mmCIF file of C-alpha atoms and ligand atoms in Angstrom:
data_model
loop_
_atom_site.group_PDB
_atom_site.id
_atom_site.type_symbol
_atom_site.label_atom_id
_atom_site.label_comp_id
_atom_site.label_asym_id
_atom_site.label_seq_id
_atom_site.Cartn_x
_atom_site.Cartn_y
_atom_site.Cartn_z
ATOM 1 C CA UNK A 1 127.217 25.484 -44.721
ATOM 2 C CA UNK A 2 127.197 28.351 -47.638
ATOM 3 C CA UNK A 3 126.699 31.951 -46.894
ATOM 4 C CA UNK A 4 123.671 33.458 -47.918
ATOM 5 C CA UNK A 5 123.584 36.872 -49.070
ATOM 6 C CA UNK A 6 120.646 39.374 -48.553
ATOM 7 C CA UNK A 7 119.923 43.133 -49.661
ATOM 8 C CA UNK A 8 117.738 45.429 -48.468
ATOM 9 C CA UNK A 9 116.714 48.357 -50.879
ATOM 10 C CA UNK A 10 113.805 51.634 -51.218
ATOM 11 C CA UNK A 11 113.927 55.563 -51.111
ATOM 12 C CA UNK A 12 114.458 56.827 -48.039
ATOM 13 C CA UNK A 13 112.038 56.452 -45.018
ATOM 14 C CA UNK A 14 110.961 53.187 -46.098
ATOM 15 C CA UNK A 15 111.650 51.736 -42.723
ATOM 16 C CA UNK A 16 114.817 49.884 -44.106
ATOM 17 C CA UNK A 17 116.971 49.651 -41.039
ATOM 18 C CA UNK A 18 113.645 48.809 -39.114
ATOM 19 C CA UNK A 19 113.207 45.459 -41.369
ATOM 20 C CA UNK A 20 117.074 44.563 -41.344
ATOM 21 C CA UNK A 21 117.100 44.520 -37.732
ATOM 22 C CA UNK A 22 114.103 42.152 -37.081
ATOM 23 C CA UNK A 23 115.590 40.206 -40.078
ATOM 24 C CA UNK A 24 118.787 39.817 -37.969
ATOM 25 C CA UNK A 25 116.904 38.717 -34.788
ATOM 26 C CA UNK A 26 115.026 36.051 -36.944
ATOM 27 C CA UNK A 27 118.205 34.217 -38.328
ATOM 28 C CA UNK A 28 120.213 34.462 -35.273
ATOM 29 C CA UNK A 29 117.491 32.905 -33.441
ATOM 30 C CA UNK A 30 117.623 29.896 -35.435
ATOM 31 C CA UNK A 31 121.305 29.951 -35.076
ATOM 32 C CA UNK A 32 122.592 31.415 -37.979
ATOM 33 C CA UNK A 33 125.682 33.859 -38.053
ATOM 34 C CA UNK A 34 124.305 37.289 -39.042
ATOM 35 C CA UNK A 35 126.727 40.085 -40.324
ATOM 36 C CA UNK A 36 124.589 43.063 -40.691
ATOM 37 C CA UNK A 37 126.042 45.859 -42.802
ATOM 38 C CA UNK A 38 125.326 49.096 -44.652
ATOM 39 C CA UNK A 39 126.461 51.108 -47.847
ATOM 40 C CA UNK A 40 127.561 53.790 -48.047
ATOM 41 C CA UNK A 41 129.835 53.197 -44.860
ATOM 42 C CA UNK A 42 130.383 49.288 -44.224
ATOM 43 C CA UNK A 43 134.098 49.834 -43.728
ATOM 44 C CA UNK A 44 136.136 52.396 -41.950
ATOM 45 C CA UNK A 45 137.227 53.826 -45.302
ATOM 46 C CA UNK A 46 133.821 53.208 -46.333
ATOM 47 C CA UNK A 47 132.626 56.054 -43.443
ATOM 48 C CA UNK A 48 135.189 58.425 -45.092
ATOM 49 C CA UNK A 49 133.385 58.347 -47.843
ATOM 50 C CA UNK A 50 130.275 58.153 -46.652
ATOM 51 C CA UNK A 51 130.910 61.881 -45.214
ATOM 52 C CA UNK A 52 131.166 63.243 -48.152
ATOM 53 C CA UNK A 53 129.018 62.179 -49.480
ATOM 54 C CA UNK A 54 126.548 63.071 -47.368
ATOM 55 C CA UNK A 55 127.607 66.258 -46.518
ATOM 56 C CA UNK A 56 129.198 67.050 -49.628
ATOM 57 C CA UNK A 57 132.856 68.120 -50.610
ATOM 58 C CA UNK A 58 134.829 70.330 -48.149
ATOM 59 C CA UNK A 59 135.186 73.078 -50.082
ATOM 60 C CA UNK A 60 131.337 73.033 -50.897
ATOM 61 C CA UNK A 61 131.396 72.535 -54.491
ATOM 62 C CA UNK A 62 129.095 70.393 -56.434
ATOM 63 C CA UNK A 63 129.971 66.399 -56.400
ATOM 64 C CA UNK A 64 130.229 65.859 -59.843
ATOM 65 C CA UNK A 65 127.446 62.561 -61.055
ATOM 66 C CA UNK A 66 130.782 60.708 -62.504
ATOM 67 C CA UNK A 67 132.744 61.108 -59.272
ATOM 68 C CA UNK A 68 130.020 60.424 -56.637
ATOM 69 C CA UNK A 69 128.898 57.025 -58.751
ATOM 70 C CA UNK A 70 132.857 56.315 -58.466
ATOM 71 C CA UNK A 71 132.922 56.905 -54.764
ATOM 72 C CA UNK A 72 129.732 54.808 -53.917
ATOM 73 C CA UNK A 73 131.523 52.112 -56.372
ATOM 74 C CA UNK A 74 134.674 52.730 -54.212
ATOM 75 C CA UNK A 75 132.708 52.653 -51.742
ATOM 76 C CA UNK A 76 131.024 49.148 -52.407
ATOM 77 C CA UNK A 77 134.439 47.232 -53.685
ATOM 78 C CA UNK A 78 135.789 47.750 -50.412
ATOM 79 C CA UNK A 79 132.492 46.728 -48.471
ATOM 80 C CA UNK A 80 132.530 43.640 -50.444
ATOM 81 C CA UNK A 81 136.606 42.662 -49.877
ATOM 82 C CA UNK A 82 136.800 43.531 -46.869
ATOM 83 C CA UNK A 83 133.370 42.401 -45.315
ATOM 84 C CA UNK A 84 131.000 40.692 -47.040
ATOM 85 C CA UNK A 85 132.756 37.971 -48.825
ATOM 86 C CA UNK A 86 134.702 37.153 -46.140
ATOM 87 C CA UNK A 87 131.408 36.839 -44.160
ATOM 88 C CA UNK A 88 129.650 34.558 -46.876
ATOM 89 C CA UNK A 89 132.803 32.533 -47.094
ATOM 90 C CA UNK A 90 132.395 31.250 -43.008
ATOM 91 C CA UNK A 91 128.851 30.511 -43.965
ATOM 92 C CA UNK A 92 127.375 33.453 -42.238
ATOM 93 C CA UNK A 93 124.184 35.293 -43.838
ATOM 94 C CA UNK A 94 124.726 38.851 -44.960
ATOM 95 C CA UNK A 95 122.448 41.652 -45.132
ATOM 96 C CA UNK A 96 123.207 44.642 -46.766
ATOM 97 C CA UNK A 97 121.338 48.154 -46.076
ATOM 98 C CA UNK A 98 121.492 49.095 -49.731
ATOM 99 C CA UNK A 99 123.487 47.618 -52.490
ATOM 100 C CA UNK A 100 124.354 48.207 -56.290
ATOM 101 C CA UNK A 101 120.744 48.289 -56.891
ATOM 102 C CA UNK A 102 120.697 51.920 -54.952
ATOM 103 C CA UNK A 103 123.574 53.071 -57.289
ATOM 104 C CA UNK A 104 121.168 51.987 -60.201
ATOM 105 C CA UNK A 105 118.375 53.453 -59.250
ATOM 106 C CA UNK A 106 120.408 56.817 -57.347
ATOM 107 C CA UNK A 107 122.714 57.705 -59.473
ATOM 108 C CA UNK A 108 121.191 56.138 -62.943
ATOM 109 C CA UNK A 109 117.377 56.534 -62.437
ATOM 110 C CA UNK A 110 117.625 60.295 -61.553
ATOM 111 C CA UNK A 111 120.986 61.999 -62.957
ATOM 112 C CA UNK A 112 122.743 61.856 -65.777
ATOM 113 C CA UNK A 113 124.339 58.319 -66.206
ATOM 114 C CA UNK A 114 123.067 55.379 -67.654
ATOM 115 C CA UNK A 115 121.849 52.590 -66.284
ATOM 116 C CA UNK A 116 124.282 50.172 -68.319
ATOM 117 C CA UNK A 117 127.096 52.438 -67.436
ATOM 118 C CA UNK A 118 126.705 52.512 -63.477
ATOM 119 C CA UNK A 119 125.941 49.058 -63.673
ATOM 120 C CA UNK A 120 128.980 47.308 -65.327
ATOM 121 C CA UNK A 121 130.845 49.868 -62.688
ATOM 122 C CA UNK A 122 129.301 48.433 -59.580
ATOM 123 C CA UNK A 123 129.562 45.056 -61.189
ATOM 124 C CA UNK A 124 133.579 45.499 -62.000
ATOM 125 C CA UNK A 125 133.435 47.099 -58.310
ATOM 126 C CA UNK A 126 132.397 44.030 -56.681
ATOM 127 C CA UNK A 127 134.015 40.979 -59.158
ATOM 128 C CA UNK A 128 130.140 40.473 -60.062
ATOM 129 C CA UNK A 129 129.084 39.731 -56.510
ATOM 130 C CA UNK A 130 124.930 40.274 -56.548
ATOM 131 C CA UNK A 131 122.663 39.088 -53.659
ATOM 132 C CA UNK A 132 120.373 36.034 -53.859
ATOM 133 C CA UNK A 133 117.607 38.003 -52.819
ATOM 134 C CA UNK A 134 116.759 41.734 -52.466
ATOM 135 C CA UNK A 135 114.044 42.789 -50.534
ATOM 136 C CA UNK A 136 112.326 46.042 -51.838
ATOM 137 C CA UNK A 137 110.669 48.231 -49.730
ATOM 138 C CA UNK A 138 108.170 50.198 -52.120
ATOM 139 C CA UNK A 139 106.268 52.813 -50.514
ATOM 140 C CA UNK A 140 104.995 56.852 -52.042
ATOM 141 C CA UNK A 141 107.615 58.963 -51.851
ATOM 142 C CA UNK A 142 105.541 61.589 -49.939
ATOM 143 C CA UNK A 143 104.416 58.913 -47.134
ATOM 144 C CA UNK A 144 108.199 58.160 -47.006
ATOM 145 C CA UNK A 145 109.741 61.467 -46.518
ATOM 146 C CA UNK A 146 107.091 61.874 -43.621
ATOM 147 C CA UNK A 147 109.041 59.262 -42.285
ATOM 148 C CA UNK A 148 112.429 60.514 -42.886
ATOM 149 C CA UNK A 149 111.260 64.011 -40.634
ATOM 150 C CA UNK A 150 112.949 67.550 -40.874
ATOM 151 C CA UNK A 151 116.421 66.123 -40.788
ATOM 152 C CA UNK A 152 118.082 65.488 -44.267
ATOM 153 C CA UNK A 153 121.209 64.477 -45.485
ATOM 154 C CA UNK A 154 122.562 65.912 -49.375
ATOM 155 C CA UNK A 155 120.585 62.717 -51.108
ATOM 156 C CA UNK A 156 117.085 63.077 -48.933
ATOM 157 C CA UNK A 157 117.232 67.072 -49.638
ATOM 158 C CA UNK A 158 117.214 65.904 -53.627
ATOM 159 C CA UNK A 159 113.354 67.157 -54.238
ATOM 160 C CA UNK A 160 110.090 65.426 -55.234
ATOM 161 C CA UNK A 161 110.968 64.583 -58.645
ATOM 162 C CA UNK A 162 113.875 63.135 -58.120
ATOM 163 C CA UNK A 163 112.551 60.917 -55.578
ATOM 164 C CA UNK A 164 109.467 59.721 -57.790
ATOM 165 C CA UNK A 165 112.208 58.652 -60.281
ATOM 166 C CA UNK A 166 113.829 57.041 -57.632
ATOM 167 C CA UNK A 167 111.138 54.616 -56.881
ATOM 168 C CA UNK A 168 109.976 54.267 -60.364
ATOM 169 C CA UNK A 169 113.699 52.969 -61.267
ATOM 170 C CA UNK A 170 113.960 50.646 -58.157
ATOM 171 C CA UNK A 171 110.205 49.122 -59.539
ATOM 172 C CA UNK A 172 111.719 48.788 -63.223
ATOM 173 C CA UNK A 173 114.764 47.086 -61.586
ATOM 174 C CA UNK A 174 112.349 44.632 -59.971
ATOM 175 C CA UNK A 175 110.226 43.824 -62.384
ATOM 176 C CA UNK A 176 113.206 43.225 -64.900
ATOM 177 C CA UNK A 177 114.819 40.194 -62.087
ATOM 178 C CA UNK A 178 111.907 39.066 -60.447
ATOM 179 C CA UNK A 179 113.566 35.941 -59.431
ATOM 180 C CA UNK A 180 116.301 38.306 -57.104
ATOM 181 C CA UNK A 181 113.905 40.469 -55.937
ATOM 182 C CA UNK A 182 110.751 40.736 -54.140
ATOM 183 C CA UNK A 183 109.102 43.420 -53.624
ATOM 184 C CA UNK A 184 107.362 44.372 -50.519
ATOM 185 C CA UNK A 185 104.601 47.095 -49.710
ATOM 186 C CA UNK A 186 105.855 49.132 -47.087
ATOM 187 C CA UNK A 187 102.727 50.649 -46.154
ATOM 188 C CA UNK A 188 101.411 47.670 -44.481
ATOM 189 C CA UNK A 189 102.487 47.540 -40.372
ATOM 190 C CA UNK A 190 105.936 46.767 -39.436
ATOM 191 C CA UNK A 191 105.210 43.389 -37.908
ATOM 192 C CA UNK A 192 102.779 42.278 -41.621
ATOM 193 C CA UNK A 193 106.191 43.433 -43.441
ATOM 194 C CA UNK A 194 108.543 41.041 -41.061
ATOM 195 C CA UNK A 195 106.045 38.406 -41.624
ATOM 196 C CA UNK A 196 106.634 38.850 -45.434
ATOM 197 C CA UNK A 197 109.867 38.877 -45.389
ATOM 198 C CA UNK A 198 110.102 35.936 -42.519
ATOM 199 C CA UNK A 199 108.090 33.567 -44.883
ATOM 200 C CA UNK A 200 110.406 34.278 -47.991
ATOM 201 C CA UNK A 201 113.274 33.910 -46.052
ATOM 202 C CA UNK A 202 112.121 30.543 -44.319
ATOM 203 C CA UNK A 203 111.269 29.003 -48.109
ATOM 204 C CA UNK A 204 114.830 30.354 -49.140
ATOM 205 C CA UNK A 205 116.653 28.616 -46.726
ATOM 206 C CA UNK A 206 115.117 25.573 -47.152
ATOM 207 C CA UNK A 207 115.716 25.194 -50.475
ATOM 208 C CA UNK A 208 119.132 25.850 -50.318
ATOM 209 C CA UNK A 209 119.060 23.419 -47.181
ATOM 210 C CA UNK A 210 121.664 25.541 -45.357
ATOM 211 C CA UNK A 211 119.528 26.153 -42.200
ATOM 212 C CA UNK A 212 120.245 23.752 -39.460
ATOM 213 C CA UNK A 213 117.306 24.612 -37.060
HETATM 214 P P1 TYD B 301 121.253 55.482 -46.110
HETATM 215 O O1 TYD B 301 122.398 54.941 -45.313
HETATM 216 O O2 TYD B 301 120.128 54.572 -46.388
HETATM 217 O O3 TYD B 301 120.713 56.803 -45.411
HETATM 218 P P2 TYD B 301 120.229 56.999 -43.893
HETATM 219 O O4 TYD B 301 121.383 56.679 -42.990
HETATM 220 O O5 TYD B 301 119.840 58.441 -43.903
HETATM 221 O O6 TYD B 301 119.097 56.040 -43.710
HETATM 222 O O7 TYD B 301 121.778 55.984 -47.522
HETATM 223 C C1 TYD B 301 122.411 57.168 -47.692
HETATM 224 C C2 TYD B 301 122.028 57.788 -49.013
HETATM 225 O O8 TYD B 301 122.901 57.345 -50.052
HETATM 226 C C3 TYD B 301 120.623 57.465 -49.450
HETATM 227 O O9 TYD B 301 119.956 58.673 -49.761
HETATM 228 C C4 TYD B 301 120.791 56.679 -50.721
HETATM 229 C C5 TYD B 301 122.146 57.067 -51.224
HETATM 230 N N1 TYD B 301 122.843 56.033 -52.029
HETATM 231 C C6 TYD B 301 123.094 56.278 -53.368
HETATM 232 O O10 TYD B 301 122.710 57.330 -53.904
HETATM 233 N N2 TYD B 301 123.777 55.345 -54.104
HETATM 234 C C7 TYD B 301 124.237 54.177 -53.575
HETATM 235 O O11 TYD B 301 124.859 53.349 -54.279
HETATM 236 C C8 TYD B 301 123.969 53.937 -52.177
HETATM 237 C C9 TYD B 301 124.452 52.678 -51.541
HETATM 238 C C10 TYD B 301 123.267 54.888 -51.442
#
């Protein structure tokens, strides 16, 4: 049985982790190993970086655009040697809170890199792993931070416009791979995006024929 690999991706306050989690429940209940993981963080040096950042360097200067798109690379090379293709070769589905596509859109759709550039580094990062599918939560930026509440990390303080970006570069990335992603209105109820995602999923499996259920 092959591993089948799965991304999850949106601004923040989409309801991500929400989604992942029923996703998880689905598969294992028709007996599939599920390795659910997250970037930045899906390894203990992963969480190091992570931190900062998050919270930023230690001596609180500004993260320079080169050196944070090298840490969430850093950040993704290990996540993918050390976790997820390891998981995909035992057969087990992965999904992945985040993946290169938030680098694309994060550190290319609203600073000062290119596109091209962060993308051939996440793609050298990861030996040119990408995910059969990538589910995109798309909902307005203002609905979303609503959800996020009061509490922000260094990315969710990074303003309005920055945010709209944000979207708008995770759509473009959509629209230019439509057969890896599918995009998903995340202002419909929880349970009519599971059902979404559950019917993709189902048709995915099947065709691959790796689901023994
Ligand atoms: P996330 O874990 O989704 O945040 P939370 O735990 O608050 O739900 O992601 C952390 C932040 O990192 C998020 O704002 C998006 C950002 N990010 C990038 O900018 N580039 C990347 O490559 C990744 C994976 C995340």
């Amino acid at each position: 049985m092959s591993g089948l690999f799965l991304s999850f991706e949106g601004i923040d306050g989409v309801g991500k982790s929400t989604q992942v989690e029923l996703l998880r429940e689905y598969l294992h209940d028709r007996g599939r190993e599920v390795v659910v993981t997250r970037e930045p963080g899906g390894t203990p040096m992963g969480r190091e970086l992570r931190s900062l950042l998050l919270e930023g360097s230690p001596d609180g200067a500004e993260i320079s655009p080169r050196a944070e798109a090298l840490m969430f690379a850093a950040d993704r090379a290990q996540h993918v040697h050390q976790v997820i293709r390891p998981a995909l070769s035992r057969g087990a589905v992965v999904i992945s809170d985040r993946y290169i596509d938030s680098s694309l859109a994060y550190q290319a759709g609203g600073r000062e890199l290119t596109v091209e550039e962060v993308r051939s580094l996440s793609m050298w990062a990861t030996a040119e792993l990408l995910p059969t599918r990538t589910y995109l939560l798309d909902l307005d930026p203002r609905e979303a931070l609503d959800r996020v509440g009061r509490e922000r990390d260094r990315m969710e303080s990074a303003g309005e416009g920055f945010r709209r970006r944000t979207r708008d570069e995770f759509l473009d990335l959509a629209r230019a791979d439509a057969t890896r992603f599918m995009v998903v209105d995340a202002a419909e109820t929880v349970d009519q995006v599971a059902a979404r995602i559950r019917a993709d999923i189902d048709r995915l499996v099947d065709s691959a024929n790796g689901m023994s259920a």
